[in-house]
Short mmCIF file of C-alpha atoms in Angstrom, two decimals:
data_model
loop_
_atom_site.label_atom_id
_atom_site.label_comp_id
_atom_site.label_asym_id
_atom_site.label_seq_id
_atom_site.Cartn_x
_atom_site.Cartn_y
_atom_site.Cartn_z
CA MET A 1 50.97 121.07 88.64
CA GLN A 2 53.69 122.06 86.14
CA PHE A 3 54.92 118.51 85.98
CA LEU A 4 51.40 117.10 85.57
CA LEU A 5 50.57 119.28 82.59
CA ALA A 6 53.84 118.48 80.89
CA PHE A 7 53.28 114.77 81.72
CA ILE A 8 49.82 114.87 80.15
CA VAL A 9 51.14 116.40 76.92
CA VAL A 10 54.33 114.34 76.47
CA VAL A 11 53.57 110.86 77.86
CA PRO A 12 51.16 109.84 74.98
CA LEU A 13 54.05 110.40 72.54
CA ILE A 14 56.34 108.20 74.64
CA GLY A 15 53.54 105.67 74.83
CA ALA A 16 53.15 105.76 71.02
CA VAL A 17 56.80 104.90 70.57
CA ALA A 18 56.59 102.13 73.16
CA ALA A 19 53.54 100.69 71.39
CA LEU A 20 55.65 100.03 68.29
CA LEU A 21 58.32 98.13 70.26
CA PRO A 22 58.08 94.39 71.05
CA ALA A 23 56.28 93.69 74.29
CA PRO A 24 58.39 92.35 77.17
CA PRO A 25 57.87 88.58 77.56
CA GLY A 26 56.07 88.86 80.92
CA LEU A 27 53.56 91.36 79.58
CA LYS A 28 52.46 89.69 76.30
CA GLY A 29 49.43 87.99 77.86
CA LYS A 30 47.53 85.77 75.44
CA SER A 31 48.99 87.43 72.36
CA PRO A 32 51.14 90.46 71.28
CA ASP A 33 47.98 92.09 69.88
CA GLN A 34 46.27 91.88 73.22
CA ALA A 35 49.39 93.24 74.93
CA VAL A 36 49.60 96.35 72.73
CA LEU A 37 45.83 97.06 73.13
CA ARG A 38 46.26 96.73 76.89
CA HIS A 39 49.18 99.13 76.63
CA GLY A 40 46.87 101.66 74.99
CA VAL A 41 44.33 101.37 77.83
CA THR A 42 47.11 101.74 80.41
CA VAL A 43 48.69 104.84 78.88
CA THR A 44 45.38 106.64 78.19
CA GLY A 45 44.17 105.64 81.66
CA ALA A 46 47.29 107.19 83.25
CA ILE A 47 46.71 110.39 81.26
CA LEU A 48 43.05 110.47 82.39
CA ILE A 49 44.06 110.08 86.05
CA ALA A 50 46.66 112.83 85.65
CA ALA A 51 44.03 115.10 84.05
CA ILE A 52 41.61 114.46 86.94
CA VAL A 53 44.32 115.18 89.50
CA LEU A 54 45.25 118.36 87.60
CA ALA A 55 41.56 119.42 87.67
CA ALA A 56 41.34 118.65 91.40
CA GLY A 57 44.49 120.67 92.08
CA PHE A 58 43.33 123.58 89.91
CA ASP A 59 42.69 126.78 91.84
CA HIS A 60 38.92 127.07 91.32
CA ASP A 61 38.79 130.39 93.11
CA HIS A 62 40.87 131.98 90.32
CA PRO A 63 39.96 130.14 87.07
CA SER A 64 40.87 133.15 84.96
CA LYS A 65 44.48 132.83 85.98
CA MET A 66 46.88 130.70 83.88
CA GLN A 67 47.98 127.78 86.06
CA ALA A 68 50.45 124.89 85.86
CA THR A 69 52.55 127.09 83.55
CA THR A 70 55.85 126.11 81.95
CA ASP A 71 57.76 128.78 80.01
CA ILE A 72 61.06 127.77 78.36
CA SER A 73 62.83 129.54 75.47
CA TRP A 74 62.88 127.31 72.39
CA ILE A 75 63.80 129.46 69.34
CA PRO A 76 65.23 132.72 70.76
CA ALA A 77 65.66 134.37 67.36
CA LEU A 78 61.88 134.25 66.79
CA ASP A 79 61.01 134.50 70.49
CA VAL A 80 59.20 131.17 70.24
CA ARG A 81 58.80 129.56 73.65
CA ILE A 82 57.59 126.22 74.99
CA HIS A 83 54.84 127.89 76.97
CA LEU A 84 52.22 125.68 78.54
CA GLY A 85 49.33 126.58 80.82
CA ILE A 86 45.65 126.07 81.55
CA ASP A 87 42.76 128.23 82.71
CA GLY A 88 38.99 127.75 83.06
CA ILE A 89 38.60 127.70 79.26
CA SER A 90 41.13 125.01 78.45
CA LEU A 91 40.81 122.73 81.51
CA PRO A 92 37.39 121.24 80.61
CA LEU A 93 38.58 120.49 77.07
CA LEU A 94 41.76 118.87 78.40
CA VAL A 95 39.74 116.56 80.68
CA LEU A 96 37.20 115.77 77.91
CA THR A 97 40.02 114.78 75.53
CA ALA A 98 41.66 112.51 78.17
CA LEU A 99 38.30 110.89 78.98
CA LEU A 100 37.18 110.23 75.42
CA THR A 101 40.58 108.85 74.37
CA PHE A 102 40.58 106.46 77.36
CA LEU A 103 37.06 105.27 76.62
CA CYS A 104 38.02 104.72 72.93
CA ALA A 105 41.09 102.71 74.03
CA LEU A 106 38.97 100.67 76.41
CA TYR A 107 36.35 100.00 73.73
CA SER A 108 39.03 99.01 71.22
CA TYR A 109 40.54 96.50 73.64
CA PHE A 110 37.36 94.47 73.37
CA LYS A 111 36.24 95.57 69.88
CA MET A 112 39.25 96.27 67.74
CA PRO A 113 38.24 97.69 64.32
CA GLU A 114 39.07 95.51 61.33
CA GLY A 115 42.34 96.51 59.72
CA PRO A 116 46.13 96.18 60.03
CA SER A 117 48.19 95.54 63.15
CA PRO A 118 46.90 96.93 66.46
CA LYS A 119 50.39 98.22 67.11
CA ALA A 120 50.00 101.00 64.51
CA PHE A 121 46.41 101.66 65.62
CA VAL A 122 47.35 102.19 69.28
CA ALA A 123 50.37 104.36 68.34
CA LEU A 124 48.26 106.59 66.10
CA VAL A 125 45.56 107.03 68.78
CA LEU A 126 48.23 108.08 71.29
CA VAL A 127 49.85 110.56 68.85
CA LEU A 128 46.36 111.94 68.13
CA GLU A 129 45.76 112.33 71.91
CA SER A 130 49.11 114.11 72.43
CA GLY A 131 48.45 116.58 69.63
CA THR A 132 44.97 117.39 70.85
CA LEU A 133 46.01 117.85 74.43
CA ALA A 134 48.90 120.07 73.34
CA THR A 135 46.52 122.24 71.29
CA PHE A 136 44.55 123.01 74.46
CA ALA A 137 47.62 123.48 76.64
CA VAL A 138 50.15 125.54 74.57
CA LEU A 139 50.32 129.32 74.87
CA ASP A 140 52.54 130.11 71.86
CA LEU A 141 51.08 130.69 68.36
CA LEU A 142 53.62 128.63 66.50
CA LEU A 143 53.37 125.76 68.99
CA PHE A 144 49.63 125.99 68.65
CA PHE A 145 49.98 125.55 64.89
CA LEU A 146 52.33 122.58 65.28
CA ALA A 147 49.94 120.87 67.72
CA PHE A 148 46.97 121.74 65.50
CA GLU A 149 48.67 120.01 62.54
CA MET A 150 49.98 117.05 64.57
CA VAL A 151 46.52 115.44 64.68
CA LEU A 152 46.00 115.34 60.93
CA ILE A 153 48.27 112.45 59.98
CA PRO A 154 47.02 110.03 62.74
CA MET A 155 43.38 110.74 61.84
CA TYR A 156 44.15 110.29 58.10
CA PHE A 157 45.57 106.84 58.71
CA LEU A 158 42.84 105.83 61.19
CA ILE A 159 40.28 106.56 58.43
CA ALA A 160 42.32 105.23 55.49
CA ARG A 161 43.50 101.95 57.14
CA TRP A 162 40.73 101.03 59.59
CA GLY A 163 37.73 102.69 57.96
CA GLY A 164 34.83 101.23 56.00
CA ALA A 165 33.56 101.82 52.44
CA GLN A 166 35.11 104.68 50.48
CA LYS A 167 37.75 105.12 53.20
CA GLN A 168 40.56 106.21 50.90
CA ALA A 169 38.54 108.96 49.23
CA ALA A 170 37.22 110.20 52.62
CA ALA A 171 40.72 110.24 54.11
CA TRP A 172 42.14 112.19 51.20
CA LYS A 173 39.29 114.67 51.33
CA PHE A 174 39.85 115.15 55.09
CA ILE A 175 43.60 115.75 54.79
CA LEU A 176 43.39 118.07 51.70
CA TYR A 177 40.66 120.27 53.21
CA THR A 178 42.35 120.61 56.58
CA LEU A 179 45.87 121.10 55.19
CA LEU A 180 44.70 123.86 52.81
CA GLY A 181 42.97 125.63 55.68
CA SER A 182 46.02 125.24 57.87
CA VAL A 183 48.35 126.82 55.34
CA ILE A 184 46.13 129.90 55.23
CA MET A 185 45.94 129.92 59.04
CA LEU A 186 49.76 129.79 59.34
CA LEU A 187 50.03 132.98 57.27
CA GLY A 188 47.66 134.77 59.65
CA LEU A 189 49.55 133.52 62.75
CA LEU A 190 52.89 134.68 61.26
CA LEU A 191 51.33 138.07 60.44
CA ILE A 192 50.28 138.56 64.05
CA GLY A 193 53.64 137.39 65.45
CA LEU A 194 55.78 139.47 63.14
CA LYS A 195 53.68 142.64 63.44
CA SER A 196 53.37 142.47 67.23
CA GLY A 197 56.90 141.20 67.88
CA THR A 198 55.84 138.16 69.91
CA PHE A 199 54.08 134.84 69.47
CA ASP A 200 53.13 134.54 73.12
CA MET A 201 49.37 134.18 73.41
CA VAL A 202 49.11 135.54 76.96
CA THR A 203 51.06 138.69 76.09
CA LEU A 204 49.01 139.20 72.94
CA ALA A 205 45.72 138.67 74.77
CA THR A 206 46.72 141.18 77.44
CA ASP A 207 47.64 143.70 74.70
CA ASN A 208 44.13 143.10 73.30
CA GLY A 209 45.02 144.13 69.77
CA ARG A 210 46.47 147.50 70.71
CA GLY A 211 49.76 146.64 69.04
CA LEU A 212 48.06 145.69 65.71
CA THR A 213 46.43 148.03 63.27
CA SER A 214 42.79 147.44 62.29
CA SER A 215 43.78 146.34 58.78
CA VAL A 216 46.31 143.77 60.14
CA GLN A 217 43.64 142.46 62.49
CA VAL A 218 41.09 142.10 59.69
CA ILE A 219 43.56 140.19 57.46
CA ALA A 220 44.67 138.00 60.37
CA VAL A 221 41.12 137.10 61.37
CA LEU A 222 40.24 136.27 57.77
CA ALA A 223 43.27 133.99 57.34
CA ILE A 224 43.19 132.32 60.75
CA GLY A 225 39.42 132.12 60.69
CA ILE A 226 39.38 130.16 57.43
CA GLY A 227 41.76 127.55 58.90
CA LEU A 228 39.77 127.28 62.10
CA ALA A 229 36.43 127.20 60.23
CA VAL A 230 37.54 124.15 58.21
CA LYS A 231 38.31 122.22 61.37
CA THR A 232 35.14 123.39 63.19
CA PRO A 233 33.52 122.65 60.54
CA MET A 234 31.59 125.78 59.43
CA TRP A 235 29.27 125.76 56.44
CA PRO A 236 30.27 125.83 53.52
CA LEU A 237 33.70 124.40 54.48
CA HIS A 238 32.15 121.31 56.03
CA SER A 239 31.87 118.88 53.12
CA TRP A 240 34.81 116.76 54.24
CA LEU A 241 33.08 115.88 57.55
CA PRO A 242 30.17 113.57 56.48
CA ASP A 243 32.47 111.50 54.29
CA ALA A 244 35.11 111.22 57.05
CA HIS A 245 32.59 110.17 59.66
CA THR A 246 30.82 107.68 57.40
CA ALA A 247 34.09 105.93 56.54
CA ALA A 248 35.90 106.18 59.92
CA PRO A 249 35.86 103.33 62.45
CA THR A 250 33.69 103.86 65.51
CA VAL A 251 36.51 105.20 67.77
CA GLY A 252 37.72 107.40 64.91
CA SER A 253 34.29 109.03 64.65
CA VAL A 254 34.09 109.49 68.46
CA LEU A 255 37.45 111.26 68.57
CA LEU A 256 36.80 113.28 65.44
CA ALA A 257 33.46 114.62 66.65
CA GLY A 258 34.18 114.66 70.36
CA VAL A 259 37.66 116.25 70.32
CA LEU A 260 39.03 117.39 66.95
CA LEU A 261 36.13 119.65 66.03
CA LYS A 262 36.66 121.49 69.32
CA MET A 263 40.14 122.59 68.25
CA GLY A 264 38.68 124.99 65.69
CA THR A 265 36.19 126.73 68.01
CA TYR A 266 38.84 126.82 70.80
CA GLY A 267 41.12 128.71 68.43
CA PHE A 268 38.39 131.33 67.81
CA VAL A 269 38.03 131.87 71.57
CA ARG A 270 41.69 131.66 72.60
CA ILE A 271 43.31 133.50 69.69
CA LEU A 272 40.97 135.65 67.65
CA LEU A 273 38.62 137.12 70.27
CA PRO A 274 41.35 138.54 72.64
CA ILE A 275 44.18 139.10 70.13
CA ALA A 276 42.33 140.69 67.19
CA PRO A 277 39.08 142.12 68.62
CA ASP A 278 38.69 144.76 65.88
CA GLY A 279 39.05 142.16 63.16
CA MET A 280 36.56 139.90 64.96
CA HIS A 281 34.16 142.79 65.27
CA THR A 282 34.31 143.30 61.51
CA PHE A 283 33.65 139.64 60.69
CA ALA A 284 31.26 138.79 63.52
CA PRO A 285 28.07 139.33 61.53
CA TYR A 286 29.38 137.17 58.69
CA LEU A 287 30.47 134.47 61.11
CA ALA A 288 27.00 134.51 62.68
CA ALA A 289 25.33 134.36 59.25
CA PHE A 290 27.41 131.33 58.15
CA ALA A 291 26.68 129.74 61.60
CA VAL A 292 22.88 129.95 61.29
CA VAL A 293 22.95 128.75 57.68
CA GLY A 294 24.97 125.76 58.97
CA ILE A 295 22.36 125.13 61.68
CA VAL A 296 19.47 125.04 59.23
CA TYR A 297 21.48 123.28 56.44
CA GLY A 298 22.68 120.52 58.79
CA SER A 299 19.17 119.98 60.13
CA LEU A 300 17.58 119.79 56.62
CA ALA A 301 20.32 117.40 55.49
CA CYS A 302 19.50 115.17 58.49
CA LEU A 303 15.76 115.33 57.73
CA ALA A 304 16.50 114.32 54.11
CA LEU A 305 18.64 111.37 55.28
CA ALA A 306 15.98 110.30 57.85
CA ARG A 307 13.20 110.26 55.25
CA PRO A 308 11.98 106.74 54.30
CA GLY A 309 13.41 105.57 50.97
CA SER A 310 16.39 107.94 51.02
CA LYS A 311 18.94 105.19 51.90
CA GLY A 312 20.35 107.50 54.57
CA ASP A 313 23.33 106.32 56.57
CA LEU A 314 22.92 106.78 60.33
CA LYS A 315 26.57 107.73 60.83
CA ARG A 316 26.30 110.31 58.03
CA LEU A 317 23.20 111.71 59.70
CA ILE A 318 24.99 112.19 63.02
CA ALA A 319 27.87 113.83 61.13
CA TYR A 320 25.50 116.39 59.58
CA SER A 321 23.97 116.99 62.97
CA SER A 322 27.45 118.08 64.12
CA VAL A 323 27.42 120.81 61.46
CA GLY A 324 24.27 122.19 63.01
CA HIS A 325 25.45 121.86 66.65
CA MET A 326 28.81 123.53 65.93
CA GLY A 327 26.77 126.32 64.23
CA PHE A 328 25.41 127.19 67.73
CA VAL A 329 29.01 127.33 69.03
CA LEU A 330 30.02 129.72 66.28
CA LEU A 331 26.89 131.84 66.85
CA GLY A 332 27.78 132.24 70.50
CA ILE A 333 31.32 133.27 69.65
CA ALA A 334 30.10 135.72 67.02
CA SER A 335 27.98 137.52 69.59
CA MET A 336 31.29 138.55 71.33
CA THR A 337 29.49 138.69 74.68
CA PRO A 338 30.35 136.76 77.86
CA THR A 339 26.96 135.06 77.71
CA GLY A 340 27.42 133.88 74.13
CA VAL A 341 31.05 132.79 74.52
CA ASN A 342 30.25 130.86 77.72
CA GLY A 343 27.40 129.19 75.81
CA ALA A 344 29.79 128.29 73.02
CA LEU A 345 32.26 126.69 75.44
CA PHE A 346 29.46 124.84 77.24
CA ALA A 347 28.07 123.61 73.90
CA ASN A 348 31.57 122.42 72.95
CA ILE A 349 31.74 120.10 75.99
CA ALA A 350 28.12 119.01 75.66
CA HIS A 351 28.60 118.14 71.98
CA GLY A 352 31.73 116.12 72.80
CA LEU A 353 29.85 114.07 75.43
CA ILE A 354 26.59 113.55 73.52
CA THR A 355 27.90 113.06 69.96
CA GLY A 356 30.70 110.86 71.25
CA LEU A 357 28.00 108.66 72.87
CA LEU A 358 25.89 108.74 69.67
CA PHE A 359 28.77 107.49 67.53
CA PHE A 360 29.49 104.72 70.06
CA LEU A 361 25.86 103.66 69.89
CA VAL A 362 25.53 103.89 66.11
CA GLY A 363 28.72 101.80 65.82
CA ALA A 364 27.19 99.21 68.08
CA VAL A 365 23.99 99.10 66.01
CA LYS A 366 26.07 98.76 62.84
CA ASP A 367 28.07 95.90 64.37
CA ARG A 368 24.87 94.05 65.26
CA TYR A 369 22.93 94.60 62.02
CA GLY A 370 25.91 94.76 59.63
CA THR A 371 24.71 98.10 58.28
CA ALA A 372 23.97 101.69 59.34
CA ASP A 373 21.48 102.24 56.46
CA LEU A 374 18.29 103.62 57.99
CA ASP A 375 16.00 101.97 55.44
CA THR A 376 17.55 98.58 56.10
CA LEU A 377 17.46 99.13 59.86
CA SER A 378 13.80 100.21 59.94
CA GLY A 379 12.55 97.67 57.40
CA ALA A 380 8.81 97.29 57.12
CA THR A 381 7.97 97.57 60.82
CA GLY A 382 11.04 99.20 62.39
CA ALA A 383 14.18 97.75 63.86
CA ALA A 384 12.30 97.56 67.19
CA LEU A 385 15.42 98.04 69.33
CA TYR A 386 13.21 98.63 72.37
CA GLY A 387 11.96 95.06 72.11
CA ARG A 388 15.02 93.28 70.78
CA ALA A 389 17.79 95.08 72.72
CA PRO A 390 16.04 97.35 75.27
CA ARG A 391 19.13 98.76 76.90
CA LEU A 392 20.71 99.67 73.54
CA GLY A 393 17.42 101.18 72.33
CA GLY A 394 17.00 103.15 75.58
CA LEU A 395 20.54 104.53 75.38
CA LEU A 396 20.08 105.54 71.75
CA ALA A 397 16.86 107.36 72.63
CA PHE A 398 18.55 109.06 75.60
CA ALA A 399 21.45 110.28 73.38
CA ALA A 400 18.97 111.48 70.75
CA VAL A 401 16.91 113.60 73.17
CA ALA A 402 20.09 114.94 74.72
CA SER A 403 21.29 115.94 71.24
CA LEU A 404 18.06 117.80 70.48
CA GLY A 405 18.59 119.98 73.57
CA LEU A 406 16.09 118.57 76.12
CA PRO A 407 16.12 120.75 79.32
CA GLY A 408 17.85 118.94 82.15
CA LEU A 409 20.54 117.43 79.87
CA ALA A 410 23.85 118.95 78.76
CA GLY A 411 22.77 119.91 75.24
CA PHE A 412 20.24 122.47 76.45
CA TRP A 413 22.46 125.08 78.18
CA GLY A 414 24.96 125.78 75.49
CA GLU A 415 22.38 126.39 72.77
CA MET A 416 20.24 128.50 75.08
CA LEU A 417 23.12 130.72 76.14
CA ALA A 418 24.25 131.12 72.53
CA LEU A 419 20.75 132.34 71.66
CA PHE A 420 20.78 134.69 74.64
CA GLY A 421 24.14 136.09 73.46
CA SER A 422 22.60 136.78 70.05
CA PHE A 423 19.62 138.48 71.65
CA ASP A 424 21.93 141.17 73.05
CA PRO A 425 25.25 141.17 71.11
CA ALA A 426 28.35 143.18 71.90
CA ASP A 427 28.35 146.97 71.50
CA GLY A 428 28.66 148.04 67.88
CA LEU A 429 27.16 144.86 66.40
CA SER A 430 23.76 145.20 64.67
CA ARG A 431 21.15 144.03 67.09
CA PRO A 432 18.42 143.63 64.40
CA ALA A 433 20.75 141.39 62.41
CA PHE A 434 21.57 139.24 65.44
CA LEU A 435 17.92 139.02 66.44
CA THR A 436 17.33 137.64 62.96
CA PHE A 437 20.13 135.15 63.40
CA MET A 438 18.70 134.17 66.78
CA SER A 439 15.27 133.53 65.25
CA ILE A 440 16.69 131.36 62.48
CA ALA A 441 18.81 129.37 65.01
CA ALA A 442 15.78 128.89 67.25
CA PHE A 443 13.90 127.47 64.22
CA GLY A 444 16.90 125.15 63.76
CA THR A 445 16.25 123.65 67.24
CA LEU A 446 12.77 122.58 66.06
CA LEU A 447 14.30 120.92 62.97
CA THR A 448 16.82 119.14 65.24
CA ALA A 449 14.02 117.77 67.39
CA ALA A 450 12.17 116.62 64.25
CA TYR A 451 14.97 114.53 62.73
CA MET A 452 16.13 113.07 66.03
CA LEU A 453 12.64 111.91 66.93
CA ILE A 454 12.20 110.42 63.43
CA VAL A 455 15.44 108.45 63.95
CA VAL A 456 14.25 107.16 67.31
CA ARG A 457 10.87 106.18 65.84
CA ARG A 458 12.39 104.37 62.90
CA VAL A 459 15.18 102.56 64.67
CA CYS A 460 13.83 101.89 68.16
CA MET A 461 10.08 101.39 67.67
CA GLY A 462 8.05 98.88 65.75
CA GLU A 463 6.93 95.28 66.06
CA LYS A 464 9.52 92.82 67.31
CA ARG A 465 10.43 90.55 64.45
CA GLU A 466 11.14 86.88 65.00
CA GLU A 467 14.61 86.12 63.64
CA PRO A 468 16.75 83.01 63.99
CA GLN A 469 19.45 84.84 65.94
CA GLN A 470 18.64 87.05 68.91
CA LEU A 471 20.17 90.55 68.87
CA ALA A 472 22.79 91.03 71.58
CA ASP A 473 22.02 93.76 74.03
CA VAL A 474 24.61 96.09 75.61
CA GLN A 475 27.76 94.19 76.63
CA THR A 476 29.72 94.77 79.84
CA TYR A 477 32.60 96.58 78.07
CA GLU A 478 30.09 98.77 76.28
CA PHE A 479 28.51 99.73 79.55
CA ALA A 480 31.94 100.64 80.89
CA ALA A 481 32.70 102.81 77.87
CA TRP A 482 29.37 104.58 77.69
CA THR A 483 28.27 105.05 81.32
CA PRO A 484 30.68 107.98 82.01
CA LEU A 485 29.28 109.87 78.99
CA VAL A 486 25.68 109.29 80.13
CA ALA A 487 26.43 110.35 83.72
CA LEU A 488 28.32 113.53 82.64
CA THR A 489 25.53 114.46 80.21
CA VAL A 490 23.03 114.30 83.11
CA LEU A 491 25.41 116.06 85.54
CA ALA A 492 26.17 118.94 83.19
CA GLY A 493 22.45 119.33 82.43
CA LEU A 494 21.37 119.40 86.08
CA TRP A 495 24.33 121.30 87.48
CA PRO A 496 25.68 123.63 84.72
CA ALA A 497 27.40 125.85 87.33
CA VAL A 498 30.21 123.26 87.54
CA LEU A 499 31.33 124.17 84.06
CA LEU A 500 30.16 127.76 83.85
CA GLY A 501 31.92 128.53 87.12
CA LEU A 502 35.17 127.62 85.40
CA THR A 503 34.63 129.32 82.06
CA ASP A 504 32.88 132.57 83.04
CA PRO A 505 35.73 134.34 84.93
CA ALA A 506 38.19 133.33 82.21
CA VAL A 507 35.85 134.55 79.45
CA GLN A 508 35.24 137.84 81.28
CA LYS A 509 39.01 138.40 81.53
CA LEU A 510 39.56 137.39 77.90
CA LEU A 511 37.01 139.85 76.59
CA ALA A 512 38.26 142.58 78.87
CA GLY A 513 41.76 142.48 77.44
CA GLY A 514 43.46 140.48 80.16
CA LYS A 515 41.94 142.41 83.04
CA SER A 516 39.92 140.41 85.58
#
């Protein structure tokens, strides 16, 4: 188990270096480009298999216990250690990251985005995977920061070199926002480490803030929270996200929405809730307020983009929907209750599956039509995907109703539990305030249903137009990349205990100060 976790974190980096080297003569296949893309599928596939084996070998009877741990001294003077481990909170995110990266590599093998050499593309995707996996596996504050920052450069280049229109401006906006937030976050992490005498996250969580004064906790939560909120993204620090998604290639959008956004909310749960509970208690009402504003704002922005005549971009609309969905995650965390935090963690996974699928589908629609502009897609009578490409239209409708939180699919449980957490927040938090937040968030679910159904009506329905070239339906490689996401969305919706059975004991222990 120890070896597997270290393997999962380190091997993508080795694979990234190997991708930049010339392919051995016997492995080149039809071309060097094909060889390096096949290399990406092989490495990410090996990581996915290792993650599944790790999940199978995980002690499901004790998910609150840190498992597969490695603890090696790295910088003794600062007591910085190479400390790795997983519990019921981090394991689902680890498997989700491995799955989405493999599906993106598989998709890219058949549909490589336009841009420079595939060598650099594959290497950047593997570095991105390593940094994300490390973020969910490390148990040292400084290592967490390094892993958190490691993903920025690969994503910057994926947008800037393989993106679409306005890619340079979007990439710069992404890197500047996230770097500024990270600098502030580093100050908060250093404050905790220096005041408590350790950077070890397990030790700090067990101490549960007893070694830190209330003022230190408040300052630390403010500083770290800003950095995490930028990555989440929380309103009003979200404005980099729509531009980044609109410009990014399909696989870049899938990884950005499905994996990178989860790093911010994971930091709230893993670091701020257990290590600085007094500081979180102070800021919880403000966090909840920003969260519900984000829910309503994201939904209204999507409605504006979906309106006929607005020239709304479908990728931009899905990006704004992420602002709303991540608002539910933040609302659950702000309740500081086991119910709310479990809902936040469930919504994290559900959003990764559903929005990852949505960006795959929107990318496919854009490839076929040459545009993601809703007005162009709908035309006078609708794009009529049901008639022209029934499988693609059906999948898009499925992903849309999953995103709006239809009961029986993954999107429902996380949002419902986040609302339940707000109904009865932690002791000391204002219940009337949180009931107000819950009511606003519930109204946001109606807005979400409205814009998603408008998108389905405009893109999928309408009279079938006779055109010289028939629209291609879902290809075999697309089925291979999308089917796991569809299956897991249904499985998580029908059998939520699979995920909640992992997260709940770990959350209970986290909120109880390290006591099971």
